[in-house]
CSV table of C-alpha atoms in Angstrom, one decimal:
chain,number,residue,atom,x,y,z
X,1,MET,CA,37.2,21.0,-57.2
X,2,LYS,CA,34.2,19.5,-55.3
X,3,LYS,CA,34.4,16.4,-57.4
X,4,ILE,CA,38.1,15.9,-56.5
X,5,VAL,CA,37.4,16.4,-52.8
X,6,THR,CA,34.5,14.0,-53.0
X,7,ILE,CA,36.6,11.3,-54.8
X,8,VAL,CA,39.5,11.6,-52.5
X,9,SER,CA,37.2,11.5,-49.4
X,10,LEU,CA,35.4,8.4,-50.8
X,11,MET,CA,38.7,6.6,-51.4
X,12,ALA,CA,39.9,7.4,-47.9
X,13,VAL,CA,36.7,6.1,-46.4
X,14,ILE,CA,36.8,2.9,-48.4
X,15,SER,CA,40.4,2.2,-47.5
X,16,LEU,CA,39.8,2.9,-43.8
X,17,PHE,CA,36.7,0.7,-43.8
X,18,SER,CA,38.5,-2.2,-45.6
X,19,GLN,CA,41.5,-1.9,-43.2
X,20,ALA,CA,39.3,-1.7,-40.1
X,21,PHE,CA,37.1,-4.7,-41.1
X,22,ALA,CA,40.3,-6.8,-41.2
X,23,GLN,CA,41.0,-5.9,-37.6
X,24,GLU,CA,39.4,-6.8,-34.3
X,25,TYR,CA,39.5,-3.6,-32.3
X,26,LEU,CA,36.9,-2.6,-29.8
X,27,ILE,CA,37.0,0.8,-28.2
X,28,GLU,CA,34.7,1.3,-25.2
X,29,ASN,CA,34.8,3.1,-22.0
X,30,GLY,CA,37.2,5.7,-23.4
X,31,THR,CA,37.5,9.4,-24.0
X,32,GLY,CA,39.4,11.0,-26.8
X,33,PHE,CA,40.1,14.0,-28.9
X,34,GLY,CA,40.7,14.6,-32.6
X,35,PRO,CA,40.2,16.7,-35.8
X,36,LYS,CA,36.9,17.0,-37.6
X,37,LEU,CA,36.1,18.3,-41.1
X,38,GLY,CA,32.9,18.4,-43.2
X,39,TYR,CA,30.5,20.2,-45.4
X,40,TYR,CA,27.4,22.3,-44.5
X,41,LYS,CA,24.7,23.5,-46.8
X,42,ALA,CA,21.5,25.4,-45.8
X,43,PRO,CA,18.7,25.1,-48.3
X,44,ASP,CA,18.3,28.9,-48.6
X,45,ALA,CA,22.0,29.5,-49.1
X,46,ASP,CA,23.4,30.1,-52.6
X,47,ASP,CA,26.3,27.7,-51.9
X,48,GLY,CA,27.6,25.4,-49.2
X,49,THR,CA,30.8,25.6,-47.2
X,50,MET,CA,33.5,23.4,-45.8
X,51,PHE,CA,34.4,23.4,-42.1
X,52,ILE,CA,37.1,22.3,-39.8
X,53,GLY,CA,37.0,21.7,-36.1
X,54,LEU,CA,38.0,19.7,-33.0
X,55,GLN,CA,35.9,17.0,-31.3
X,56,SER,CA,36.0,15.3,-28.0
X,57,ARG,CA,34.2,12.0,-27.7
X,58,SER,CA,33.4,9.7,-24.7
X,59,LYS,CA,32.3,6.2,-25.6
X,60,GLY,CA,30.9,3.3,-23.8
X,61,LYS,CA,29.6,0.1,-25.5
X,62,TYR,CA,26.1,1.5,-26.2
X,63,LEU,CA,26.1,5.2,-25.1
X,64,GLY,CA,28.4,8.0,-25.9
X,65,GLY,CA,28.8,11.8,-26.1
X,66,GLU,CA,30.5,14.3,-28.3
X,67,PHE,CA,31.5,17.9,-27.7
X,68,SER,CA,32.8,19.8,-30.7
X,69,ILE,CA,33.8,23.3,-31.9
X,70,GLU,CA,34.1,24.2,-35.5
X,71,TYR,CA,34.7,27.0,-37.9
X,72,ARG,CA,32.3,27.2,-40.8
X,73,GLY,CA,33.4,29.3,-43.8
X,74,GLU,CA,31.2,31.7,-45.7
X,75,GLN,CA,27.8,31.0,-47.1
X,76,THR,CA,26.0,33.6,-49.3
X,77,TYR,CA,22.3,34.3,-49.2
X,78,THR,CA,20.7,36.5,-51.9
X,79,THR,CA,17.8,38.6,-50.7
X,80,THR,CA,15.7,41.4,-52.0
X,81,GLY,CA,17.7,43.9,-50.0
X,82,GLY,CA,21.1,42.7,-51.2
X,83,GLU,CA,23.5,40.0,-50.4
X,84,LEU,CA,24.2,38.5,-46.9
X,85,ARG,CA,27.3,36.5,-46.2
X,86,VAL,CA,27.3,34.3,-43.1
X,87,LYS,CA,30.2,32.6,-41.1
X,88,GLN,CA,29.6,30.5,-38.0
X,89,ILE,CA,31.5,29.1,-35.0
X,90,PRO,CA,29.3,26.3,-33.6
X,91,ILE,CA,29.9,24.8,-30.2
X,92,THR,CA,27.8,21.6,-29.9
X,93,GLY,CA,27.1,18.7,-27.7
X,94,SER,CA,25.5,15.4,-28.8
X,95,LEU,CA,24.3,12.2,-27.1
X,96,MET,CA,25.0,9.1,-29.2
X,97,VAL,CA,23.4,5.7,-29.0
X,98,PHE,CA,25.6,2.9,-30.5
X,99,ALA,CA,24.6,-0.4,-32.1
X,100,PRO,CA,27.8,-2.4,-32.3
X,101,LEU,CA,27.6,-4.7,-35.3
X,102,ALA,CA,31.2,-5.9,-35.1
X,103,ARG,CA,34.1,-5.4,-32.7
X,104,ASN,CA,35.4,-2.5,-34.8
X,105,PHE,CA,32.2,-1.2,-36.4
X,106,ALA,CA,29.5,0.7,-34.5
X,107,PRO,CA,26.7,2.6,-36.2
X,108,TYR,CA,25.0,5.2,-34.1
X,109,GLY,CA,22.1,7.7,-33.9
X,110,LEU,CA,22.6,11.1,-32.3
X,111,ALA,CA,20.8,14.1,-31.0
X,112,GLY,CA,22.2,17.3,-29.6
X,113,LEU,CA,22.1,21.0,-29.0
X,114,GLY,CA,24.4,23.8,-30.0
X,115,ALA,CA,25.2,27.5,-29.7
X,116,TYR,CA,26.1,29.0,-33.1
X,117,TYR,CA,28.1,32.2,-32.9
X,118,THR,CA,27.1,33.8,-36.2
X,119,PHE,CA,28.9,36.6,-38.1
X,120,TYR,CA,26.9,38.6,-40.7
X,121,ASP,CA,28.3,40.7,-43.5
X,122,TYR,CA,25.6,42.7,-45.3
X,123,ASN,CA,26.0,44.2,-48.8
X,124,GLY,CA,23.5,46.1,-50.9
X,125,GLY,CA,20.4,48.0,-49.8
X,126,PHE,CA,20.0,46.8,-46.2
X,127,ILE,CA,18.9,49.4,-43.7
X,128,ASN,CA,22.0,48.9,-41.6
X,129,PRO,CA,24.7,47.6,-43.9
X,130,GLY,CA,28.0,46.4,-42.5
X,131,ASP,CA,28.9,43.7,-40.1
X,132,ASP,CA,27.0,42.2,-37.2
X,133,ALA,CA,27.2,39.1,-34.9
X,134,GLU,CA,24.9,37.2,-32.7
X,135,VAL,CA,24.5,33.8,-30.9
X,136,LYS,CA,21.8,31.5,-32.2
X,137,PHE,CA,20.7,28.3,-30.5
X,138,GLY,CA,19.7,25.2,-32.5
X,139,TYR,CA,19.5,21.4,-32.3
X,140,HIS,CA,20.4,18.5,-34.6
X,141,LEU,CA,19.5,14.9,-35.3
X,142,GLY,CA,21.5,12.4,-37.2
X,143,PHE,CA,23.3,9.1,-37.7
X,144,GLY,CA,26.8,7.9,-38.4
X,145,ALA,CA,29.3,5.1,-37.8
X,146,ASP,CA,32.5,4.6,-35.8
X,147,VAL,CA,35.2,2.4,-37.3
X,148,ALA,CA,38.1,1.5,-35.0
X,149,VAL,CA,41.3,1.6,-36.9
X,150,SER,CA,43.5,0.7,-34.0
X,151,GLU,CA,43.2,0.0,-30.3
X,152,SER,CA,43.2,3.7,-29.5
X,153,ALA,CA,41.9,5.4,-32.7
X,154,ALA,CA,38.6,5.5,-34.5
X,155,PHE,CA,37.4,7.1,-37.7
X,156,ASN,CA,33.9,8.4,-37.7
X,157,ILE,CA,31.6,9.7,-40.4
X,158,ASP,CA,28.1,11.1,-39.8
X,159,TYR,CA,25.2,13.0,-41.2
X,160,ARG,CA,23.2,15.6,-39.2
X,161,TYR,CA,20.2,17.7,-40.0
X,162,LEU,CA,20.6,21.1,-38.2
X,163,PHE,CA,17.5,23.0,-37.1
X,164,LEU,CA,18.5,26.6,-36.8
X,165,GLU,CA,16.6,29.8,-37.4
X,166,GLY,CA,18.0,32.5,-39.6
X,167,SER,CA,18.8,36.2,-38.9
X,168,ASP,CA,16.1,38.3,-37.4
X,169,ASP,CA,16.8,40.9,-40.1
X,170,ILE,CA,15.7,38.6,-42.9
X,171,ALA,CA,12.9,36.3,-41.6
X,172,ASP,CA,12.5,34.4,-44.9
X,173,LYS,CA,16.0,32.8,-44.7
X,174,GLU,CA,16.8,29.8,-42.4
X,175,PHE,CA,20.2,28.4,-41.5
X,176,SER,CA,18.8,24.9,-41.0
X,177,GLY,CA,20.5,22.4,-43.3
X,178,ASN,CA,22.5,19.3,-44.0
X,179,VAL,CA,25.8,18.7,-42.3
X,180,ILE,CA,28.2,15.9,-43.3
X,181,SER,CA,31.3,15.4,-41.3
X,182,ALA,CA,34.2,13.0,-40.8
X,183,GLY,CA,36.6,12.8,-37.9
X,184,LEU,CA,39.5,10.8,-36.3
X,185,THR,CA,39.4,10.4,-32.6
X,186,PHE,CA,42.5,9.3,-30.6
X,187,TYR,CA,41.3,7.6,-27.3
X,188,PHE,CA,43.3,7.4,-24.1
């Protein structure tokens, strides 16, 4: 299943890039909203998870910002005390610095902060099995690219490394990890 999703995503990216490079669109001094999807994997997790969300972006020629809210599905962590399943709802803000290489193609670097509403489901021999929730704060660094596909829409893809501490109940597990996402922003 992951191979199919990867192949379809790669084909979509290639087709959007090829279409966008044939155009001469420049989006600057605009604000927009749109959907976002991606994949998140913490090194200590047994498996990664897909996520969906909404993003709001403001973009100038060289500086921009992003606000997003996402729902990240379940990741499982195996511990000596049992199994821990984690779901998250991150609310993040990022500052982006663009380096426009063409009128429709602008790579960027980004840095930001986030609040991660985290849900825990404990199974096994934990002292307090059951469900729990807390808000964790973290930060991220990354890079990506904006590709304008029309005068009012841009496709973006980026990589972020998330720095986020794990649960206080299991100190040896971290939620830091790799985040790959893609989005489509409609500017007005």
